[in-house]
Short mmCIF file of N, CA and C in Angstrom, two decimals:
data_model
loop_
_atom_site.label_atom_id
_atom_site.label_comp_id
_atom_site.label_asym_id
_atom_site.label_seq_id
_atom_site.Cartn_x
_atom_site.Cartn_y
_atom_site.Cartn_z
N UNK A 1 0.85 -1.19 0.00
CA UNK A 1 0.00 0.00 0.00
C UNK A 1 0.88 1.24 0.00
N UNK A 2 0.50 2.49 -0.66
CA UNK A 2 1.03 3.82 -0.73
C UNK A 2 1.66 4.10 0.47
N UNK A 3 1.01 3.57 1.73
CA UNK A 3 1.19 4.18 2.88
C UNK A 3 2.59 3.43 4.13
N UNK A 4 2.81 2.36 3.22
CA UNK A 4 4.02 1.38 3.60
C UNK A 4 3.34 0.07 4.15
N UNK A 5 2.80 0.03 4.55
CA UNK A 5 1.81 -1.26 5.10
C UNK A 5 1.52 -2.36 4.13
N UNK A 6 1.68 -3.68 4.24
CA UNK A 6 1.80 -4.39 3.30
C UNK A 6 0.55 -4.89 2.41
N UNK A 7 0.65 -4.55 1.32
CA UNK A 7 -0.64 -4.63 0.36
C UNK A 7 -1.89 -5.84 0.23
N UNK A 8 -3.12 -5.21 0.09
CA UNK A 8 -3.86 -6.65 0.35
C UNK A 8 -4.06 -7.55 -0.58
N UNK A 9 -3.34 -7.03 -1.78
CA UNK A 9 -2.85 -7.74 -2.88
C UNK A 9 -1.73 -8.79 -3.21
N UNK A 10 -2.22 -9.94 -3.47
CA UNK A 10 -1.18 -11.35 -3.07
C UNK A 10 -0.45 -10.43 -4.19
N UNK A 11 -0.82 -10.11 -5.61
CA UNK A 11 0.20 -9.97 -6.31
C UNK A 11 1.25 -8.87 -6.46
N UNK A 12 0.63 -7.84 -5.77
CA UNK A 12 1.64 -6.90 -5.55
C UNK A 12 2.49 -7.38 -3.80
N UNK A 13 2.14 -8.33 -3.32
CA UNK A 13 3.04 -8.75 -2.29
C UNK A 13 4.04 -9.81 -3.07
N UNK A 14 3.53 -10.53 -3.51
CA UNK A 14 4.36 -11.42 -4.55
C UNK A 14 5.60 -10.29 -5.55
N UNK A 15 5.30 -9.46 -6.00
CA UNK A 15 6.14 -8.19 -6.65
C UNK A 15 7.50 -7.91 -5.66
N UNK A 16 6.79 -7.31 -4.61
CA UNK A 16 7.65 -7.34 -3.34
C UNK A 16 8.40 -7.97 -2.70
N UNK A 17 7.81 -9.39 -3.03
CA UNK A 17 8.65 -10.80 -2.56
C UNK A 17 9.58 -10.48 -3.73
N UNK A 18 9.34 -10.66 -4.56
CA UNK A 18 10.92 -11.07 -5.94
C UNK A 18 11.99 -10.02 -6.13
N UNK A 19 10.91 -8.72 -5.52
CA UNK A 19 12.66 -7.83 -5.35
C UNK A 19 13.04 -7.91 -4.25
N UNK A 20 13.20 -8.14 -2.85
CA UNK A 20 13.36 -8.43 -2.58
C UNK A 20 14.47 -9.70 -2.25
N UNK A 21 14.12 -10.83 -3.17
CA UNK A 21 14.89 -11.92 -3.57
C UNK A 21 15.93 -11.62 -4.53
N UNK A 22 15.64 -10.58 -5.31
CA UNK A 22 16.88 -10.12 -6.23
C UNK A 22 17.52 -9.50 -5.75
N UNK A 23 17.50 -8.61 -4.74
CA UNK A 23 18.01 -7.46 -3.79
C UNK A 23 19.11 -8.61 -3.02
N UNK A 24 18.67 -9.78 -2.36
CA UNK A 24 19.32 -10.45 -1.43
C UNK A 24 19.96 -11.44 -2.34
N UNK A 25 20.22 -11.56 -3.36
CA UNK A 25 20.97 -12.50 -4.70
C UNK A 25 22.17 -11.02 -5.20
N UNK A 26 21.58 -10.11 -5.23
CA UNK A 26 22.86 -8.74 -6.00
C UNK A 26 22.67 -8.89 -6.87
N UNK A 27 21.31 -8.92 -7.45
CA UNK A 27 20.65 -9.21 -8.85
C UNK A 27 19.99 -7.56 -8.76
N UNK A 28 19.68 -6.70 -7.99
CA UNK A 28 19.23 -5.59 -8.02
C UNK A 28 20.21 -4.92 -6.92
N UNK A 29 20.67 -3.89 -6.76
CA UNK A 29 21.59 -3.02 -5.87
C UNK A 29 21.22 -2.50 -4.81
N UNK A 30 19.57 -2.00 -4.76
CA UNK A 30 19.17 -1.56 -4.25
C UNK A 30 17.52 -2.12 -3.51
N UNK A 31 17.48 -2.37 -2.56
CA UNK A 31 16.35 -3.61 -1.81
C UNK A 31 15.39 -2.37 -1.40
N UNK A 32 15.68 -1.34 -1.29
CA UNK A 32 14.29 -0.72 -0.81
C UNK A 32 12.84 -0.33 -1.60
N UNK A 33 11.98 0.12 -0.86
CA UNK A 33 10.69 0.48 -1.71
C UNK A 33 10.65 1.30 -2.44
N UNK A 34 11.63 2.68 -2.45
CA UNK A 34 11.43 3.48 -3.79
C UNK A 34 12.46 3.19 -4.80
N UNK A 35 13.68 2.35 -4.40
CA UNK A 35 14.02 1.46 -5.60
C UNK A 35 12.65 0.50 -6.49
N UNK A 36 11.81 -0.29 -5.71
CA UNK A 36 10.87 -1.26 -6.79
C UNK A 36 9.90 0.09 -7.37
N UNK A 37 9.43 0.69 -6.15
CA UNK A 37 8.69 1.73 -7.27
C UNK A 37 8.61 2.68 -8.03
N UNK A 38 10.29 2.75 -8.40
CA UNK A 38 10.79 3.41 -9.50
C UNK A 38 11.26 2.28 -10.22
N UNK A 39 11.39 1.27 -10.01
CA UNK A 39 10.97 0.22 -11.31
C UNK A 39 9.70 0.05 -11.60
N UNK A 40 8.78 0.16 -10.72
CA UNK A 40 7.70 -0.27 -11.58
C UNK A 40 7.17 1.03 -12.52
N UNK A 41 7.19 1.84 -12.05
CA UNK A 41 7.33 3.15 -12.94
C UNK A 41 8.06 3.10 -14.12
N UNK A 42 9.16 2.88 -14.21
CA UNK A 42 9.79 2.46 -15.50
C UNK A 42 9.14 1.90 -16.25
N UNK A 43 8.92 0.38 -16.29
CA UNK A 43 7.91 -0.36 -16.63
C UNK A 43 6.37 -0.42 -16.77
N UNK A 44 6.03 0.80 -16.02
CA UNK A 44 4.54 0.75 -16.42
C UNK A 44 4.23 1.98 -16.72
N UNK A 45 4.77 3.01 -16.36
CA UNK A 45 4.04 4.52 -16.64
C UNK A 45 3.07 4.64 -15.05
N UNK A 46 3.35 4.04 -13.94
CA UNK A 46 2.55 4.28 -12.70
C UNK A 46 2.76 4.05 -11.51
N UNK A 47 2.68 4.92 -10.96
CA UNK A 47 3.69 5.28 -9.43
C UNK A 47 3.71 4.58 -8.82
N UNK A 48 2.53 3.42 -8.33
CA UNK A 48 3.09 2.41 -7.24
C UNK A 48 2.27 1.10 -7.25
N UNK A 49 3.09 0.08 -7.02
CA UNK A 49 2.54 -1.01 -8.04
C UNK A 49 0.99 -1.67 -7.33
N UNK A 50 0.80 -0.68 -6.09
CA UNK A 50 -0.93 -0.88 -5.68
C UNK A 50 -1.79 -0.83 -6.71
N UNK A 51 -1.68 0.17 -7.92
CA UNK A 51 -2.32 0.81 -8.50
C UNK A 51 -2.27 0.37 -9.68
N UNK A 52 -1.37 -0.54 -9.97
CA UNK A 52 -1.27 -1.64 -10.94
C UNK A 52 -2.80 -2.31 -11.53
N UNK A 53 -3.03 -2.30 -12.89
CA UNK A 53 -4.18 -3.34 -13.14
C UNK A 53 -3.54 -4.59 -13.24
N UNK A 54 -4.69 -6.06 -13.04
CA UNK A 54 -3.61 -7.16 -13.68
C UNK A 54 -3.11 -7.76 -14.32
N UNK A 55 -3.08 -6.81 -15.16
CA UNK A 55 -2.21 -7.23 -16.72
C UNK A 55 -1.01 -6.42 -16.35
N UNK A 56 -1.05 -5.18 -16.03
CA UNK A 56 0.01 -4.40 -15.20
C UNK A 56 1.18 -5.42 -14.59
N UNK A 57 0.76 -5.68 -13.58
CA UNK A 57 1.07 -6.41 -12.66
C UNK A 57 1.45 -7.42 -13.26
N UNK A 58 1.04 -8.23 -13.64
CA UNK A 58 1.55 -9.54 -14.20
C UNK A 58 3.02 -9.21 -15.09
N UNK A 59 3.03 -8.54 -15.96
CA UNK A 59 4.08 -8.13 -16.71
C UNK A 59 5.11 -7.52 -15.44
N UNK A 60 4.83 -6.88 -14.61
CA UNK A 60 5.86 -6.91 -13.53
C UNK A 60 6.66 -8.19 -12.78
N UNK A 61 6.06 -8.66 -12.92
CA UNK A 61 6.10 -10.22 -11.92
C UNK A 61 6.65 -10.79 -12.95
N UNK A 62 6.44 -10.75 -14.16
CA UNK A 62 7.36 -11.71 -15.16
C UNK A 62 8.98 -11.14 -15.23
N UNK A 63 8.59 -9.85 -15.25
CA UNK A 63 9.90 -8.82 -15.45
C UNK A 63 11.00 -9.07 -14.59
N UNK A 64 10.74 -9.47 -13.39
CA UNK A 64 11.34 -10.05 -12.12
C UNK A 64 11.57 -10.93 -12.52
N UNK A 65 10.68 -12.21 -12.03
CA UNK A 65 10.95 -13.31 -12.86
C UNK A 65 12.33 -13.93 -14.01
N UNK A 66 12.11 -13.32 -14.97
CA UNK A 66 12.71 -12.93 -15.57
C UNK A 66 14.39 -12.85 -15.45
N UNK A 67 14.49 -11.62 -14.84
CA UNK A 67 15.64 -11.30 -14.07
C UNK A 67 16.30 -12.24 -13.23
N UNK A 68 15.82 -13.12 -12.31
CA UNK A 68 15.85 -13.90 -11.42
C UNK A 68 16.60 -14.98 -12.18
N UNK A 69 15.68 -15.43 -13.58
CA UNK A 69 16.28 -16.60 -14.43
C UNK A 69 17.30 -16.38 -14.80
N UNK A 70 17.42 -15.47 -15.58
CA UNK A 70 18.79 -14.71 -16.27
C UNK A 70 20.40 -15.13 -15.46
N UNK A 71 19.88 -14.29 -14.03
CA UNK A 71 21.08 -14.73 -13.17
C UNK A 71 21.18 -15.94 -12.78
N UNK A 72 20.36 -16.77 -12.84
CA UNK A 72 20.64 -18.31 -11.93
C UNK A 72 21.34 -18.85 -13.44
N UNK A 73 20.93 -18.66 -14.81
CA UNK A 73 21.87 -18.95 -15.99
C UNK A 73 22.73 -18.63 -16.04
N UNK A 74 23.38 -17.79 -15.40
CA UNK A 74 24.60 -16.94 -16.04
C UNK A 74 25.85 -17.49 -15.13
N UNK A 75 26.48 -17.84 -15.66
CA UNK A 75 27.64 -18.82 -14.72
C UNK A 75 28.22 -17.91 -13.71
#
C-alpha cells in the first residue's frame, strides 16, 4: 500500500517478494521500496505497483521473474 503497510494484494506482495529476492541475490543493488517503485514506474508509466491493473502487474512479476532466471543462468 502507498502508505508502507503491506498490500492486500497477493500480487503486488508477490512483486515485493521477488525484489526483494533479487536485492538479497545482488541481482538488483538496491532492496528498498522506492528502488521497486521506481521500477515499476519504469515499466509501467505508474507510481506504485498498488495501483497496478492485472495485466500491469503480471508483466511486472514476469519482469522479475525474468531477471531472477537470467542470473541463476549466467555462470
Amino acid at each position: 500500500a502507498p502508505d508502507g503497510k503491506k498490500s492486500a494484494r497477493k500480487v503486488v506482495r508477490l512483486i515485493f517478494g521477488l525484489w526483494s529476492e533479487l536485492a538479497r541475490r545482488g541481482i538488483v543493488e538496491n532492496a528498498d521500496r522506492a528502488a521497486l517503485i521506481a521500477f515499476v514506474k519504469r515499466q509501467t508509466g505508474i507510481d506504485h505497483p498498488d495501483w497496478l491493473d492485472n495485466k500491469q502487474a503480471s508483466s511486472v512479476v514476469e519482469a522479475l521473474k525474468a531477471m531472477l532466471n537470467r542470473a541463476q543462468a549466467s555462470p
